[in-house]
CSV table of N, CA and C in Angstrom, one decimal:
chain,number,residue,atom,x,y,z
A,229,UNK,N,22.8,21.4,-30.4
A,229,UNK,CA,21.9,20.2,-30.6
A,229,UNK,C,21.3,20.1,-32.0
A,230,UNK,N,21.4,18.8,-32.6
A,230,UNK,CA,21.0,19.1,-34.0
A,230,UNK,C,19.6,18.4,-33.9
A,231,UNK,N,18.5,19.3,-34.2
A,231,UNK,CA,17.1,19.2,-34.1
A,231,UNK,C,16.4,17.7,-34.9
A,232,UNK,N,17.0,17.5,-35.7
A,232,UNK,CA,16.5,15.9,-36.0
A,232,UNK,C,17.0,14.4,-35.5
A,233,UNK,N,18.4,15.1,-34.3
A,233,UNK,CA,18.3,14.2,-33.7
A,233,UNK,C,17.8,13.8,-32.3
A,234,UNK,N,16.7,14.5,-31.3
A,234,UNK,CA,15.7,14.7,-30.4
A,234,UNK,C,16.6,13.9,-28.9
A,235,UNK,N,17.9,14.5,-28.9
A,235,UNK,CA,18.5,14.1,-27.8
A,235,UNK,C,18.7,15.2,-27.3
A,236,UNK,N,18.3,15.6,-25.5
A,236,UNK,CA,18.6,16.7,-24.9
A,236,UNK,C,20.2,16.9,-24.9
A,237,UNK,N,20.6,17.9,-25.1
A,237,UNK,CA,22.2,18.3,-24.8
A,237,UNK,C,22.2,18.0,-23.5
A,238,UNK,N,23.5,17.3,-22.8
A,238,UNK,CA,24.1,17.1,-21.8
A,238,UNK,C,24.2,17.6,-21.0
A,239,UNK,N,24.2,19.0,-20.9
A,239,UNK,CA,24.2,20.3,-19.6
A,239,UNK,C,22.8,20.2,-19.4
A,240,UNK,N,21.7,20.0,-20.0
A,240,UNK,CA,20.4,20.3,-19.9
A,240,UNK,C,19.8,19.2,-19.2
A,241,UNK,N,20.0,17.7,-19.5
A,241,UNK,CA,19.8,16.3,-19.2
A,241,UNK,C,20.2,16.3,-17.4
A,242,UNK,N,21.6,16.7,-17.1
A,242,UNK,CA,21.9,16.0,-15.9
A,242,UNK,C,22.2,18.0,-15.2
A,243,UNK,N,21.8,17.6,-14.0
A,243,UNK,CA,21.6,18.5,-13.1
A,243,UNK,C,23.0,18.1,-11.8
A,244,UNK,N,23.8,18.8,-11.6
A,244,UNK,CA,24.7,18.3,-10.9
A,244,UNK,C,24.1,18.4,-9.0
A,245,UNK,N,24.7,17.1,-8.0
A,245,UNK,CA,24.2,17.2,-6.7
A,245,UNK,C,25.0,18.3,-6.1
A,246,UNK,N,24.8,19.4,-5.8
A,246,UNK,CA,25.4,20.0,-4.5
A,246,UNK,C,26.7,20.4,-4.8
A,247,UNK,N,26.6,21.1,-6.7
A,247,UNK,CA,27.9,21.3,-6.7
A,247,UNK,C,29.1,20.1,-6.9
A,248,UNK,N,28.7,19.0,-6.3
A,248,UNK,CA,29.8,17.9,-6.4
A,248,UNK,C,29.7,17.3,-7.5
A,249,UNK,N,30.8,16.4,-8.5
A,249,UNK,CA,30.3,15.7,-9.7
A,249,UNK,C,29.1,14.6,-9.6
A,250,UNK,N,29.2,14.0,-10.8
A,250,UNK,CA,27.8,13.1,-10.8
A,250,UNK,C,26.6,14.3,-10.8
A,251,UNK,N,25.5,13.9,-11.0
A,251,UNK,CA,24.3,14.5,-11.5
A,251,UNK,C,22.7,13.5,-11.3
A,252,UNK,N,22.3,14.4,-11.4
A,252,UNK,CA,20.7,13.4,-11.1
A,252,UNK,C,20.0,13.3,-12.2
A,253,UNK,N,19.3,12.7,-13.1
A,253,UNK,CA,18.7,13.0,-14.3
A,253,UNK,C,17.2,13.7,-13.9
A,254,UNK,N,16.6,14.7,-14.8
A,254,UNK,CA,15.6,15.7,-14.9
A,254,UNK,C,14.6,14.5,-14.7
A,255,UNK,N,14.9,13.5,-15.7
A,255,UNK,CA,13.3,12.7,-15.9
A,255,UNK,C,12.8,12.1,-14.3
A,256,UNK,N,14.6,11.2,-13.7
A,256,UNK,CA,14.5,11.2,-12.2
A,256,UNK,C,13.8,11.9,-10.9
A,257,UNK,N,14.3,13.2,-11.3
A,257,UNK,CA,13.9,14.1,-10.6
A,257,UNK,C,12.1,14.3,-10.4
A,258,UNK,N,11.8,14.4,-11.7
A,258,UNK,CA,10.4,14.5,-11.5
A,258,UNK,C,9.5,13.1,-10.7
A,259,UNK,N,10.4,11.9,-11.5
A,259,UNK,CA,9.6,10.7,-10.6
A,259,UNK,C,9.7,10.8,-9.3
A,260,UNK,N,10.5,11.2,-8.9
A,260,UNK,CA,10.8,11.5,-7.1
A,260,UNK,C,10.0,12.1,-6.5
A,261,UNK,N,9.7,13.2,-7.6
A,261,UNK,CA,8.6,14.5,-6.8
A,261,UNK,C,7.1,13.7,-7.1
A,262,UNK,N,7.0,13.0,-8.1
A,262,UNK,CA,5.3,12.6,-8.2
A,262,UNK,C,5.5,11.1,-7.0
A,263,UNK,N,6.2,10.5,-6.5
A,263,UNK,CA,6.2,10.0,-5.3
A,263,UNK,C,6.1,10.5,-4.2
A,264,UNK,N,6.5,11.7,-3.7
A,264,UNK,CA,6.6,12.5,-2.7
A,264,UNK,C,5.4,13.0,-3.0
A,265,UNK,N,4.4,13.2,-3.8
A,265,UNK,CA,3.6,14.0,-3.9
A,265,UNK,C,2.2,13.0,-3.8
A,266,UNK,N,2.5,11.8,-4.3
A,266,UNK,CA,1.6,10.0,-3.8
A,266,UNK,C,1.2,10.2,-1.9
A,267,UNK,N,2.6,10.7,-1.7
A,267,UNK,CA,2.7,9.9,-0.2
A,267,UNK,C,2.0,10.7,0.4
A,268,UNK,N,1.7,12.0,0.0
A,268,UNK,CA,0.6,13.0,1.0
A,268,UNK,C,-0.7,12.9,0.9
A,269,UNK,N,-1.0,11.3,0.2
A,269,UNK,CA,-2.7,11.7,0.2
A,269,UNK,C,-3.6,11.2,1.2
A,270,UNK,N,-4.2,11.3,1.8
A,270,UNK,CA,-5.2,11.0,3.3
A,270,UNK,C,-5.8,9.5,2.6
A,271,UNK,N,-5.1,8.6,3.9
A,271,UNK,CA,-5.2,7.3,4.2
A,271,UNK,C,-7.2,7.2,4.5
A,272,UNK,N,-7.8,6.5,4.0
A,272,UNK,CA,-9.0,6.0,4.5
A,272,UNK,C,-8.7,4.8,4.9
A,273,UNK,N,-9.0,4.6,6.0
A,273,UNK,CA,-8.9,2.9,7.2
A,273,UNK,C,-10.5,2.7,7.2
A,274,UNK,N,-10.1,1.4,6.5
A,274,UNK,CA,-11.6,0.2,6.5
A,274,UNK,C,-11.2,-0.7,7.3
A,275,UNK,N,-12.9,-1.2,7.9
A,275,UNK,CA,-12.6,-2.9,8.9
A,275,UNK,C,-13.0,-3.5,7.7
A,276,UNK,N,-12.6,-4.3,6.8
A,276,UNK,CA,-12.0,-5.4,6.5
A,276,UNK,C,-12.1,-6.9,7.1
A,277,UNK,N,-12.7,-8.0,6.2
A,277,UNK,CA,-12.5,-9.6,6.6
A,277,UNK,C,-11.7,-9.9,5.6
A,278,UNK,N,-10.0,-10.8,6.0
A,278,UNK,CA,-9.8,-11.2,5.1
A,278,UNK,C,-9.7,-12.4,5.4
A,279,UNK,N,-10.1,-12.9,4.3
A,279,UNK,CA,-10.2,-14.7,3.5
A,279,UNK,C,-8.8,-15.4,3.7
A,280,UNK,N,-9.0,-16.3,5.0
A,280,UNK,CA,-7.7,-17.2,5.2
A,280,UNK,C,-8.8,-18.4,5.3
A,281,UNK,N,-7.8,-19.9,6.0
A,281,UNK,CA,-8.0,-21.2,5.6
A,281,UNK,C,-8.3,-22.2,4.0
A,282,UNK,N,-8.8,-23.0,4.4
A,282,UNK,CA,-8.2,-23.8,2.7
A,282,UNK,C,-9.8,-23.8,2.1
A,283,UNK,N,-9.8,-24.3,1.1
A,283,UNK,CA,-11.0,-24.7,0.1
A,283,UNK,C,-12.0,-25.3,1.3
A,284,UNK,N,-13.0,-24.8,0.6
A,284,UNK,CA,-14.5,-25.3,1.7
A,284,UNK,C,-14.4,-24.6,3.5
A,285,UNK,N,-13.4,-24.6,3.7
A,285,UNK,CA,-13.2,-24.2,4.8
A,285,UNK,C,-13.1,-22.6,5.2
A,286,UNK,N,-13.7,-21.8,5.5
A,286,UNK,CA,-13.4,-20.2,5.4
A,286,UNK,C,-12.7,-19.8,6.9
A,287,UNK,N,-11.9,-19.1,7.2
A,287,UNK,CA,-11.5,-18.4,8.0
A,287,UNK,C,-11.3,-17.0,8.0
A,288,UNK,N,-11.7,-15.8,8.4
A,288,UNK,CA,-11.6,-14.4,9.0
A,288,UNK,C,-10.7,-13.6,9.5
A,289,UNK,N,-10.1,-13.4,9.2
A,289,UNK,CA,-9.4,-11.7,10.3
A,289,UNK,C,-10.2,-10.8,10.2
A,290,UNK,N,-10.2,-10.1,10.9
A,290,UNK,CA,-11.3,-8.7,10.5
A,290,UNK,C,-9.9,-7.7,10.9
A,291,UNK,N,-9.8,-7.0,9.5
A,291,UNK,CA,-8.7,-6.0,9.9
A,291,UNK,C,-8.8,-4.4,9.5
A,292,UNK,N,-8.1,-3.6,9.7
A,292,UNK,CA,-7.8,-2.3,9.4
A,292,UNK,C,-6.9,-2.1,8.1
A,293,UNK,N,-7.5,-1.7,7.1
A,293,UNK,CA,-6.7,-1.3,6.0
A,293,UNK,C,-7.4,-0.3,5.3
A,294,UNK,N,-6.6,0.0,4.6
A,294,UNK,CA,-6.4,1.5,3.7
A,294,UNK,C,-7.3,1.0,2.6
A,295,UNK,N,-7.7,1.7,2.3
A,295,UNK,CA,-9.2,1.7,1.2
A,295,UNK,C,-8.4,1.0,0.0
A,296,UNK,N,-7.6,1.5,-0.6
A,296,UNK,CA,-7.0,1.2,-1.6
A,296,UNK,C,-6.2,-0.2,-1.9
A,297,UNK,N,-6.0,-0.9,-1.0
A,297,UNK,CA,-5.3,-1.9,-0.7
A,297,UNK,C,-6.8,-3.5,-1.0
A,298,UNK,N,-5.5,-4.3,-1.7
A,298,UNK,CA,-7.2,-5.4,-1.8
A,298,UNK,C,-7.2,-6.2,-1.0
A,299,UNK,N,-8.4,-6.9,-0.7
A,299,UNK,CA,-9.0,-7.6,0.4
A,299,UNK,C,-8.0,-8.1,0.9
A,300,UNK,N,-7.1,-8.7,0.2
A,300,UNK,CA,-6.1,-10.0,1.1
A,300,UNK,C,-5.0,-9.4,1.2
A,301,UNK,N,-4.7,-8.3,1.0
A,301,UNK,CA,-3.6,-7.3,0.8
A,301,UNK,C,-2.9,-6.5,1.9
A,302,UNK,N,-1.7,-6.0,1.9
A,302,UNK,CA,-1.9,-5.3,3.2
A,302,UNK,C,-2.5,-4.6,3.9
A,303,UNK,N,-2.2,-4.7,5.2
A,303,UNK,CA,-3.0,-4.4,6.6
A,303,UNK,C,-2.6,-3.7,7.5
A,304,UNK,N,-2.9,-2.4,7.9
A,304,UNK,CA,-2.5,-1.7,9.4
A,304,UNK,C,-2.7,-2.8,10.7
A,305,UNK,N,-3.9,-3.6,10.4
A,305,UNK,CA,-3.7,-4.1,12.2
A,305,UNK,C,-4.7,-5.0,11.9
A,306,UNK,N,-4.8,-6.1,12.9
A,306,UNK,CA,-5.4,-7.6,12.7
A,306,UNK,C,-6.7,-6.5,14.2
A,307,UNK,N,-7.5,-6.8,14.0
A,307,UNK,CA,-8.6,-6.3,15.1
A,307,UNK,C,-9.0,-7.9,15.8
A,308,UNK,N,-9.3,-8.8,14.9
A,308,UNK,CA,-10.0,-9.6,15.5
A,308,UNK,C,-10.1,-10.9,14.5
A,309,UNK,N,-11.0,-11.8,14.5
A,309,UNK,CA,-11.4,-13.1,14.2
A,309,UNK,C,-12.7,-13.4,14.0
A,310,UNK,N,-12.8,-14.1,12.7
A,310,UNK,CA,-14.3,-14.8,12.5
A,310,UNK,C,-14.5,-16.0,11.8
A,311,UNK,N,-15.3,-17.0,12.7
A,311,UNK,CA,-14.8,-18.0,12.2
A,311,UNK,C,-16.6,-18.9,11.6
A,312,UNK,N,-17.0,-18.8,10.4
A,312,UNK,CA,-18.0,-18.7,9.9
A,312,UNK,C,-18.7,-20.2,9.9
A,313,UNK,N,-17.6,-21.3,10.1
A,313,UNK,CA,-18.1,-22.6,10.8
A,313,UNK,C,-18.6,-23.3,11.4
A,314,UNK,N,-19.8,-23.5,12.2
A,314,UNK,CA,-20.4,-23.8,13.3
A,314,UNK,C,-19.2,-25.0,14.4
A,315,UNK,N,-19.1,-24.9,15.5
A,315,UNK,CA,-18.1,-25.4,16.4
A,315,UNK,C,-18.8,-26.6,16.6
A,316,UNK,N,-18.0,-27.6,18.2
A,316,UNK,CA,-18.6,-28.3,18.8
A,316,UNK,C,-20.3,-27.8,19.5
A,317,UNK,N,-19.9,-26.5,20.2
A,317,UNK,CA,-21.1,-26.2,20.5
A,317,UNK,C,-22.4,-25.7,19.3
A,318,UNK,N,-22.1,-26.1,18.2
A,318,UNK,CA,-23.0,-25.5,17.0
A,318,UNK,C,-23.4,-24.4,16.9
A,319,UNK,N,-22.7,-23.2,17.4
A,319,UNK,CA,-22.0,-21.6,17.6
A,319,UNK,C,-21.1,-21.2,16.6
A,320,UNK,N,-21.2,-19.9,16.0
A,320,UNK,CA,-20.3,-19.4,15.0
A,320,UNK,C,-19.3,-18.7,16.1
A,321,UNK,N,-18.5,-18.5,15.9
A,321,UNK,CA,-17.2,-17.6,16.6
A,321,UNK,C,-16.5,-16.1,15.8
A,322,UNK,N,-16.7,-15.5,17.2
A,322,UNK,CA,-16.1,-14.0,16.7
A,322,UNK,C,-15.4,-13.2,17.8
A,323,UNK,N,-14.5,-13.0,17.3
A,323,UNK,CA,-13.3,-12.1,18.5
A,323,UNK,C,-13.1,-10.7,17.9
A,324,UNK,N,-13.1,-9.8,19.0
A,324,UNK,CA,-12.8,-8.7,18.7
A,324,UNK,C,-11.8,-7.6,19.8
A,325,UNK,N,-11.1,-7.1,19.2
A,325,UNK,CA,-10.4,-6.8,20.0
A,325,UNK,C,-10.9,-5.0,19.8
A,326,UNK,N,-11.6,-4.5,21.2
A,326,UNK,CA,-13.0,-3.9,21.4
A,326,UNK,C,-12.2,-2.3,21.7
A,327,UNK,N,-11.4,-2.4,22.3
A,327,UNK,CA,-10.3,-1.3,23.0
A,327,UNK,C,-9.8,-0.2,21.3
A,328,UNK,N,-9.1,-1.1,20.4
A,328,UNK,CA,-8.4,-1.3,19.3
A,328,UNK,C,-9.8,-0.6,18.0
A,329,UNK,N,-11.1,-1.1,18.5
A,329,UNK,CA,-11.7,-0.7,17.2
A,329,UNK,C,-12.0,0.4,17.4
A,330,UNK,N,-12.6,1.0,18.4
A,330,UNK,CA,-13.3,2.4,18.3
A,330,UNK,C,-12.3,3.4,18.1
């Protein structure tokens, strides 16, 4: 390897699968392991309202999602409904699905 030109030698770069040809690259390798290593971190589950219907108009889900995920973002599970509008009866509306939250 000639040192001013900062390219790993070829035996050193690729790592062969299982013995068989073809190889995996080192840099690969490690992205793989800092993903595998993402995937172990403990999930925090929030209830969550997220923001549906159009302008002026607000609509609710109240849902289950992972702390890290944003408001309107994905969701483990829809729980319920809120509906922040006064109805015919001049009542706000809210559903919950009661079994599912605790």
């Amino acid at each position: 390897m000639n040192p001013l030109s900062g390219r790993v030698p070829e035996a050193i770069s690729w790592i062969p699968r299982d013995g068989i040809g073809g190889g995996v690259s080192v840099r690969r390798q490690a992205k793989a392991a800092r993903k595998r290593k993402k995937k172990s971190v403990a999930m925090v589950v929030r209830i969550r309202l997220a923001r549906f219907g159009c302008r002026n108009r607000p609509f609710y889900r109240v849902m289950a999602t992972d702390s890290r995920s944003p408001r309107d973002g994905k969701h483990l599970e829809v729980l319920g409904y809120y509906n922040p509008l006064p109805g015919k009866d001049g009542g706000k509306r809210m559903g919950l699905k009661f079994d599912r939250v605790k």
